[in-house]
Amino acid sequence: MRLEKVTPENYEAALGLSVRPDQADLVAPVVKSLAEAYVFPEYAWPRLIYDGDRLVGFLMAFLDIPWDPDKDPDDRRSGLWRLSIAADAQGNGYGRFAVGAVADEIRSRGGTRMYVTWEPRDGGPEPFYLKLGFRLTGEQSGGQTVGLLELS
Ligand SMILES: CC(C)(COP(=O)(O)OP(=O)(O)OC[C@H]1O[C@@H](n2cnc3c(N)ncnc32)[C@H](O)[C@@H]1OP(=O)(O)O)[C@@H](O)C(=O)NCCC(=O)NCCS
């Protein structure tokens, strides 16, 4: 498994990635994430997930972003902004690999905490994140549950 930057050669395949139809409300399409990466280049870290030559997913981290500047301008956070594993590739450890890769990137920049938010509904990714060690902070962000993983 490995991560690759989005390039002229692979971006169309990336736009074709999709989760299961019943998961469509859980994560924005790749095209929206790439638009956000264009608009917020200083914070966004988009990467494609490959297993050998097979494209299996997309992730986008946020790095040192002002979380809620009106509330606390010093509260800057890093974490996982988007994670989509292709419908036919789920359940093979790619999601776990993606979380580990983002944790490594945050650590390499001196960070010690990794945040993620998710849709709090049955069938959503909460059990996945709790299994990987995230805990609930008790916060909500835009109606989503906020999870935190302390990086050691
Ligand atoms: C959630 C998602 C990223 C998980 O990716 P994945 O590659 O299928 O997960 P993995 O195979 O790495 O699973 C890692 C562990 O979590 C468990 N797990 C994964 N999804 C789970 C779920 N929905 N409920 C319970 N456990 C789950 C796996 O069983 C595995 O446990 P194990 O190591 O004991 O076998 C993927 O299902 C997905 O893209 N979902 C749709 C979009 C989404 O919800 N993205 C997150 C937005 S915040």
PDB file of C-alpha atoms and ligand atoms in Angstrom:
ATOM      1  CA  MET A   1       0.000   0.000   0.000  1.00  0.00           C
ATOM      2  CA  ARG A   2       1.248   3.490  -0.748  1.00  0.00           C
ATOM      3  CA  LEU A   3       0.133   7.100  -1.140  1.00  0.00           C
ATOM      4  CA  GLU A   4       0.564   9.143  -4.318  1.00  0.00           C
ATOM      5  CA  LYS A   5       0.070  12.827  -5.008  1.00  0.00           C
ATOM      6  CA  VAL A   6      -2.728  13.793  -7.402  1.00  0.00           C
ATOM      7  CA  THR A   7      -1.155  14.277 -10.833  1.00  0.00           C
ATOM      8  CA  PRO A   8      -2.206  14.989 -14.448  1.00  0.00           C
ATOM      9  CA  GLU A   9      -1.876  11.239 -15.043  1.00  0.00           C
ATOM     10  CA  ASN A  10      -4.102   9.995 -12.222  1.00  0.00           C
ATOM     11  CA  TYR A  11      -6.670  12.701 -11.438  1.00  0.00           C
ATOM     12  CA  GLU A  12      -9.376  11.385 -13.760  1.00  0.00           C
ATOM     13  CA  ALA A  13      -9.187   7.956 -12.156  1.00  0.00           C
ATOM     14  CA  ALA A  14      -9.397   9.709  -8.768  1.00  0.00           C
ATOM     15  CA  LEU A  15     -12.600  11.506  -9.828  1.00  0.00           C
ATOM     16  CA  GLY A  16     -14.071   8.101 -10.662  1.00  0.00           C
ATOM     17  CA  LEU A  17     -13.646   6.769  -7.123  1.00  0.00           C
ATOM     18  CA  SER A  18     -16.911   6.145  -5.316  1.00  0.00           C
ATOM     19  CA  VAL A  19     -18.108   4.637  -2.061  1.00  0.00           C
ATOM     20  CA  ARG A  20     -21.223   2.452  -1.812  1.00  0.00           C
ATOM     21  CA  PRO A  21     -24.485   4.252  -2.756  1.00  0.00           C
ATOM     22  CA  ASP A  22     -25.756   3.960   0.845  1.00  0.00           C
ATOM     23  CA  GLN A  23     -22.573   5.748   2.021  1.00  0.00           C
ATOM     24  CA  ALA A  24     -22.839   8.709  -0.364  1.00  0.00           C
ATOM     25  CA  ASP A  25     -24.008  11.072   2.402  1.00  0.00           C
ATOM     26  CA  LEU A  26     -21.007  10.200   4.613  1.00  0.00           C
ATOM     27  CA  VAL A  27     -18.240  11.802   2.559  1.00  0.00           C
ATOM     28  CA  ALA A  28     -18.013  14.455  -0.143  1.00  0.00           C
ATOM     29  CA  PRO A  29     -17.099  13.320  -3.657  1.00  0.00           C
ATOM     30  CA  VAL A  30     -13.424  13.509  -4.618  1.00  0.00           C
ATOM     31  CA  VAL A  31     -14.131  16.364  -7.029  1.00  0.00           C
ATOM     32  CA  LYS A  32     -15.316  18.561  -4.144  1.00  0.00           C
ATOM     33  CA  SER A  33     -12.257  17.695  -2.057  1.00  0.00           C
ATOM     34  CA  LEU A  34      -9.944  18.592  -4.933  1.00  0.00           C
ATOM     35  CA  ALA A  35     -11.750  21.919  -5.314  1.00  0.00           C
ATOM     36  CA  GLU A  36     -11.201  22.563  -1.601  1.00  0.00           C
ATOM     37  CA  ALA A  37      -7.560  21.568  -1.925  1.00  0.00           C
ATOM     38  CA  TYR A  38      -7.235  24.198  -4.666  1.00  0.00           C
ATOM     39  CA  VAL A  39      -8.904  26.864  -2.539  1.00  0.00           C
ATOM     40  CA  PHE A  40      -7.062  25.965   0.703  1.00  0.00           C
ATOM     41  CA  PRO A  41      -3.635  24.843  -0.527  1.00  0.00           C
ATOM     42  CA  GLU A  42      -1.922  25.877   2.720  1.00  0.00           C
ATOM     43  CA  TYR A  43      -3.995  23.435   4.792  1.00  0.00           C
ATOM     44  CA  ALA A  44      -5.061  20.620   2.475  1.00  0.00           C
ATOM     45  CA  TRP A  45      -3.001  17.471   1.935  1.00  0.00           C
ATOM     46  CA  PRO A  46      -4.797  15.299  -0.650  1.00  0.00           C
ATOM     47  CA  ARG A  47      -3.416  11.862  -1.513  1.00  0.00           C
ATOM     48  CA  LEU A  48      -4.491   8.798  -3.487  1.00  0.00           C
ATOM     49  CA  ILE A  49      -4.246   5.359  -1.903  1.00  0.00           C
ATOM     50  CA  TYR A  50      -2.835   2.590  -4.075  1.00  0.00           C
ATOM     51  CA  ASP A  51      -2.365  -1.114  -3.576  1.00  0.00           C
ATOM     52  CA  GLY A  52       0.317  -1.852  -6.133  1.00  0.00           C
ATOM     53  CA  ASP A  53      -1.035  -0.310  -9.336  1.00  0.00           C
ATOM     54  CA  ARG A  54      -4.657  -0.402  -8.190  1.00  0.00           C
ATOM     55  CA  LEU A  55      -6.262   2.847  -7.037  1.00  0.00           C
ATOM     56  CA  VAL A  56      -8.310   1.935  -3.946  1.00  0.00           C
ATOM     57  CA  GLY A  57      -9.090   5.208  -2.207  1.00  0.00           C
ATOM     58  CA  PHE A  58      -8.643   8.895  -1.531  1.00  0.00           C
ATOM     59  CA  LEU A  59      -7.765  10.819   1.604  1.00  0.00           C
ATOM     60  CA  MET A  60      -7.308  14.454   2.425  1.00  0.00           C
ATOM     61  CA  ALA A  61      -5.681  15.652   5.625  1.00  0.00           C
ATOM     62  CA  PHE A  62      -5.935  19.156   7.087  1.00  0.00           C
ATOM     63  CA  LEU A  63      -2.712  20.442   8.557  1.00  0.00           C
ATOM     64  CA  ASP A  64      -2.551  23.117  11.239  1.00  0.00           C
ATOM     65  CA  ILE A  65      -5.860  24.725  10.298  1.00  0.00           C
ATOM     66  CA  PRO A  66      -7.483  27.442  12.477  1.00  0.00           C
ATOM     67  CA  TRP A  67     -10.387  25.383  13.925  1.00  0.00           C
ATOM     68  CA  ASP A  68     -12.861  28.017  15.108  1.00  0.00           C
ATOM     69  CA  PRO A  69     -11.031  31.359  14.883  1.00  0.00           C
ATOM     70  CA  ASP A  70     -13.940  33.391  16.256  1.00  0.00           C
ATOM     71  CA  LYS A  71     -13.978  31.257  19.394  1.00  0.00           C
ATOM     72  CA  ASP A  72     -10.230  30.685  19.885  1.00  0.00           C
ATOM     73  CA  PRO A  73      -7.668  31.989  17.352  1.00  0.00           C
ATOM     74  CA  ASP A  74      -4.939  29.855  18.957  1.00  0.00           C
ATOM     75  CA  ASP A  75      -6.851  26.583  18.432  1.00  0.00           C
ATOM     76  CA  ARG A  76      -5.133  25.086  15.390  1.00  0.00           C
ATOM     77  CA  ARG A  77      -5.691  21.442  14.531  1.00  0.00           C
ATOM     78  CA  SER A  78      -4.560  18.717  12.162  1.00  0.00           C
ATOM     79  CA  GLY A  79      -6.372  15.592  11.110  1.00  0.00           C
ATOM     80  CA  LEU A  80      -8.323  13.714   8.521  1.00  0.00           C
ATOM     81  CA  TRP A  81     -10.633  15.834   6.397  1.00  0.00           C
ATOM     82  CA  ARG A  82     -11.824  13.177   3.939  1.00  0.00           C
ATOM     83  CA  LEU A  83     -11.453   9.427   3.605  1.00  0.00           C
ATOM     84  CA  SER A  84     -13.081   7.337   0.881  1.00  0.00           C
ATOM     85  CA  ILE A  85     -12.264   3.731   0.202  1.00  0.00           C
ATOM     86  CA  ALA A  86     -13.747   2.474  -3.081  1.00  0.00           C
ATOM     87  CA  ALA A  87     -16.900   0.393  -2.638  1.00  0.00           C
ATOM     88  CA  ASP A  88     -15.276  -2.782  -3.920  1.00  0.00           C
ATOM     89  CA  ALA A  89     -12.075  -2.285  -1.908  1.00  0.00           C
ATOM     90  CA  GLN A  90     -13.503  -1.794   1.600  1.00  0.00           C
ATOM     91  CA  GLY A  91     -12.669  -4.227   4.388  1.00  0.00           C
ATOM     92  CA  ASN A  92      -9.088  -4.869   3.308  1.00  0.00           C
ATOM     93  CA  GLY A  93      -7.181  -2.611   5.690  1.00  0.00           C
ATOM     94  CA  TYR A  94      -6.883   0.404   3.373  1.00  0.00           C
ATOM     95  CA  GLY A  95      -8.770   2.689   5.755  1.00  0.00           C
ATOM     96  CA  ARG A  96      -6.488   1.679   8.618  1.00  0.00           C
ATOM     97  CA  PHE A  97      -3.453   2.302   6.391  1.00  0.00           C
ATOM     98  CA  ALA A  98      -4.778   5.767   5.443  1.00  0.00           C
ATOM     99  CA  VAL A  99      -5.279   6.787   9.081  1.00  0.00           C
ATOM    100  CA  GLY A 100      -1.738   5.596   9.905  1.00  0.00           C
ATOM    101  CA  ALA A 101      -0.283   7.514   6.964  1.00  0.00           C
ATOM    102  CA  VAL A 102      -1.951  10.762   8.040  1.00  0.00           C
ATOM    103  CA  ALA A 103      -0.793  10.189  11.628  1.00  0.00           C
ATOM    104  CA  ASP A 104       2.774   9.804  10.327  1.00  0.00           C
ATOM    105  CA  GLU A 105       2.500  13.040   8.329  1.00  0.00           C
ATOM    106  CA  ILE A 106       1.199  14.977  11.346  1.00  0.00           C
ATOM    107  CA  ARG A 107       3.964  13.535  13.557  1.00  0.00           C
ATOM    108  CA  SER A 108       6.600  14.459  10.973  1.00  0.00           C
ATOM    109  CA  ARG A 109       5.436  18.082  11.296  1.00  0.00           C
ATOM    110  CA  GLY A 110       5.687  17.964  15.081  1.00  0.00           C
ATOM    111  CA  GLY A 111       1.981  17.378  15.766  1.00  0.00           C
ATOM    112  CA  THR A 112       0.764  15.171  18.603  1.00  0.00           C
ATOM    113  CA  ARG A 113      -2.978  15.057  17.913  1.00  0.00           C
ATOM    114  CA  MET A 114      -5.078  13.869  15.000  1.00  0.00           C
ATOM    115  CA  TYR A 115      -8.701  14.959  14.691  1.00  0.00           C
ATOM    116  CA  VAL A 116     -11.501  13.661  12.501  1.00  0.00           C
ATOM    117  CA  THR A 117     -15.201  14.380  12.241  1.00  0.00           C
ATOM    118  CA  TRP A 118     -17.892  11.978  11.116  1.00  0.00           C
ATOM    119  CA  GLU A 119     -21.604  11.741  10.483  1.00  0.00           C
ATOM    120  CA  PRO A 120     -23.229  10.309  13.619  1.00  0.00           C
ATOM    121  CA  ARG A 121     -25.545   7.774  12.051  1.00  0.00           C
ATOM    122  CA  ASP A 122     -26.003   4.006  12.058  1.00  0.00           C
ATOM    123  CA  GLY A 123     -23.896   2.533   9.279  1.00  0.00           C
ATOM    124  CA  GLY A 124     -21.446   5.432   9.507  1.00  0.00           C
ATOM    125  CA  PRO A 125     -17.710   5.213  10.201  1.00  0.00           C
ATOM    126  CA  GLU A 126     -17.844   5.723  14.010  1.00  0.00           C
ATOM    127  CA  PRO A 127     -17.041   2.056  14.850  1.00  0.00           C
ATOM    128  CA  PHE A 128     -14.108   2.186  12.435  1.00  0.00           C
ATOM    129  CA  TYR A 129     -12.589   5.272  14.095  1.00  0.00           C
ATOM    130  CA  LEU A 130     -13.223   3.990  17.633  1.00  0.00           C
ATOM    131  CA  LYS A 131     -11.542   0.698  16.716  1.00  0.00           C
ATOM    132  CA  LEU A 132      -8.471   2.642  15.554  1.00  0.00           C
ATOM    133  CA  GLY A 133      -8.227   4.388  18.925  1.00  0.00           C
ATOM    134  CA  PHE A 134     -10.058   7.679  18.379  1.00  0.00           C
ATOM    135  CA  ARG A 135     -12.058   8.929  21.345  1.00  0.00           C
ATOM    136  CA  LEU A 136     -14.974  11.328  21.383  1.00  0.00           C
ATOM    137  CA  THR A 137     -14.050  14.867  22.420  1.00  0.00           C
ATOM    138  CA  GLY A 138     -17.679  15.665  23.253  1.00  0.00           C
ATOM    139  CA  GLU A 139     -17.676  18.405  20.598  1.00  0.00           C
ATOM    140  CA  GLN A 140     -19.801  18.660  17.488  1.00  0.00           C
ATOM    141  CA  SER A 141     -18.673  20.426  14.333  1.00  0.00           C
ATOM    142  CA  GLY A 142     -21.266  21.243  11.684  1.00  0.00           C
ATOM    143  CA  GLY A 143     -23.500  18.491  13.089  1.00  0.00           C
ATOM    144  CA  GLN A 144     -20.683  15.949  12.986  1.00  0.00           C
ATOM    145  CA  THR A 145     -19.069  14.080  15.876  1.00  0.00           C
ATOM    146  CA  VAL A 146     -15.491  15.156  16.646  1.00  0.00           C
ATOM    147  CA  GLY A 147     -12.958  12.391  17.354  1.00  0.00           C
ATOM    148  CA  LEU A 148      -9.381  12.682  18.570  1.00  0.00           C
ATOM    149  CA  LEU A 149      -6.407  10.330  18.441  1.00  0.00           C
ATOM    150  CA  GLU A 150      -3.423  11.159  20.643  1.00  0.00           C
ATOM    151  CA  LEU A 151      -0.268  10.394  18.656  1.00  0.00           C
ATOM    152  CA  SER A 152       2.570   8.818  20.592  1.00  0.00           C
TER     153      SER A 152
HETATM  154  C1  LIG B   1     -14.981   3.882   6.838  1.00  0.00           C
HETATM  155  C2  LIG B   1     -13.986   3.404   5.784  1.00  0.00           C
HETATM  156  C3  LIG B   1     -12.994   4.502   5.465  1.00  0.00           C
HETATM  157  C4  LIG B   1     -13.240   2.185   6.345  1.00  0.00           C
HETATM  158  O1  LIG B   1     -12.269   1.767   5.414  1.00  0.00           O
HETATM  159  P1  LIG B   1     -11.932   0.211   5.208  1.00  0.00           P
HETATM  160  O2  LIG B   1     -10.759   0.115   4.300  1.00  0.00           O
HETATM  161  O3  LIG B   1     -13.171  -0.513   4.795  1.00  0.00           O
HETATM  162  O4  LIG B   1     -11.561  -0.220   6.695  1.00  0.00           O
HETATM  163  P2  LIG B   1     -10.417  -1.263   7.151  1.00  0.00           P
HETATM  164  O5  LIG B   1     -10.532  -2.487   6.294  1.00  0.00           O
HETATM  165  O6  LIG B   1      -9.093  -0.592   7.203  1.00  0.00           O
HETATM  166  O7  LIG B   1     -10.926  -1.578   8.634  1.00  0.00           O
HETATM  167  C5  LIG B   1     -10.113  -1.436   9.794  1.00  0.00           C
HETATM  168  C6  LIG B   1     -10.869  -2.053  10.947  1.00  0.00           C
HETATM  169  O8  LIG B   1     -12.088  -1.344  11.169  1.00  0.00           O
HETATM  170  C7  LIG B   1     -13.196  -2.233  11.060  1.00  0.00           C
HETATM  171  N1  LIG B   1     -14.272  -1.505  10.392  1.00  0.00           N
HETATM  172  C8  LIG B   1     -14.227  -0.848   9.215  1.00  0.00           C
HETATM  173  N2  LIG B   1     -15.418  -0.300   8.934  1.00  0.00           N
HETATM  174  C9  LIG B   1     -16.225  -0.610   9.976  1.00  0.00           C
HETATM  175  C10 LIG B   1     -17.568  -0.328  10.283  1.00  0.00           C
HETATM  176  N3  LIG B   1     -18.345   0.414   9.470  1.00  0.00           N
HETATM  177  N4  LIG B   1     -18.085  -0.825  11.438  1.00  0.00           N
HETATM  178  C11 LIG B   1     -17.329  -1.579  12.270  1.00  0.00           C
HETATM  179  N5  LIG B   1     -16.031  -1.865  12.038  1.00  0.00           N
HETATM  180  C12 LIG B   1     -15.498  -1.391  10.894  1.00  0.00           C
HETATM  181  C13 LIG B   1     -12.704  -3.390  10.208  1.00  0.00           C
HETATM  182  O9  LIG B   1     -13.443  -4.559  10.483  1.00  0.00           O
HETATM  183  C14 LIG B   1     -11.255  -3.494  10.656  1.00  0.00           C
HETATM  184  O10 LIG B   1     -11.172  -4.194  11.877  1.00  0.00           O
HETATM  185  P3  LIG B   1     -10.121  -5.423  12.070  1.00  0.00           P
HETATM  186  O11 LIG B   1      -8.762  -4.823  11.831  1.00  0.00           O
HETATM  187  O12 LIG B   1     -10.355  -5.867  13.455  1.00  0.00           O
HETATM  188  O13 LIG B   1     -10.481  -6.417  11.022  1.00  0.00           O
HETATM  189  C15 LIG B   1     -14.710   2.942   4.478  1.00  0.00           C
HETATM  190  O14 LIG B   1     -15.697   1.989   4.820  1.00  0.00           O
HETATM  191  C16 LIG B   1     -15.376   4.066   3.714  1.00  0.00           C
HETATM  192  O15 LIG B   1     -14.773   4.643   2.801  1.00  0.00           O
HETATM  193  N6  LIG B   1     -16.654   4.347   4.057  1.00  0.00           N
HETATM  194  C17 LIG B   1     -17.478   5.327   3.339  1.00  0.00           C
HETATM  195  C18 LIG B   1     -17.023   6.750   3.510  1.00  0.00           C
HETATM  196  C19 LIG B   1     -16.814   7.154   4.956  1.00  0.00           C
HETATM  197  O16 LIG B   1     -17.621   6.927   5.843  1.00  0.00           O
HETATM  198  N7  LIG B   1     -15.651   7.814   5.172  1.00  0.00           N
HETATM  199  C20 LIG B   1     -15.308   8.396   6.439  1.00  0.00           C
HETATM  200  C21 LIG B   1     -15.762   9.825   6.441  1.00  0.00           C
HETATM  201  S1  LIG B   1     -15.404  10.613   7.975  1.00  0.00           S
END
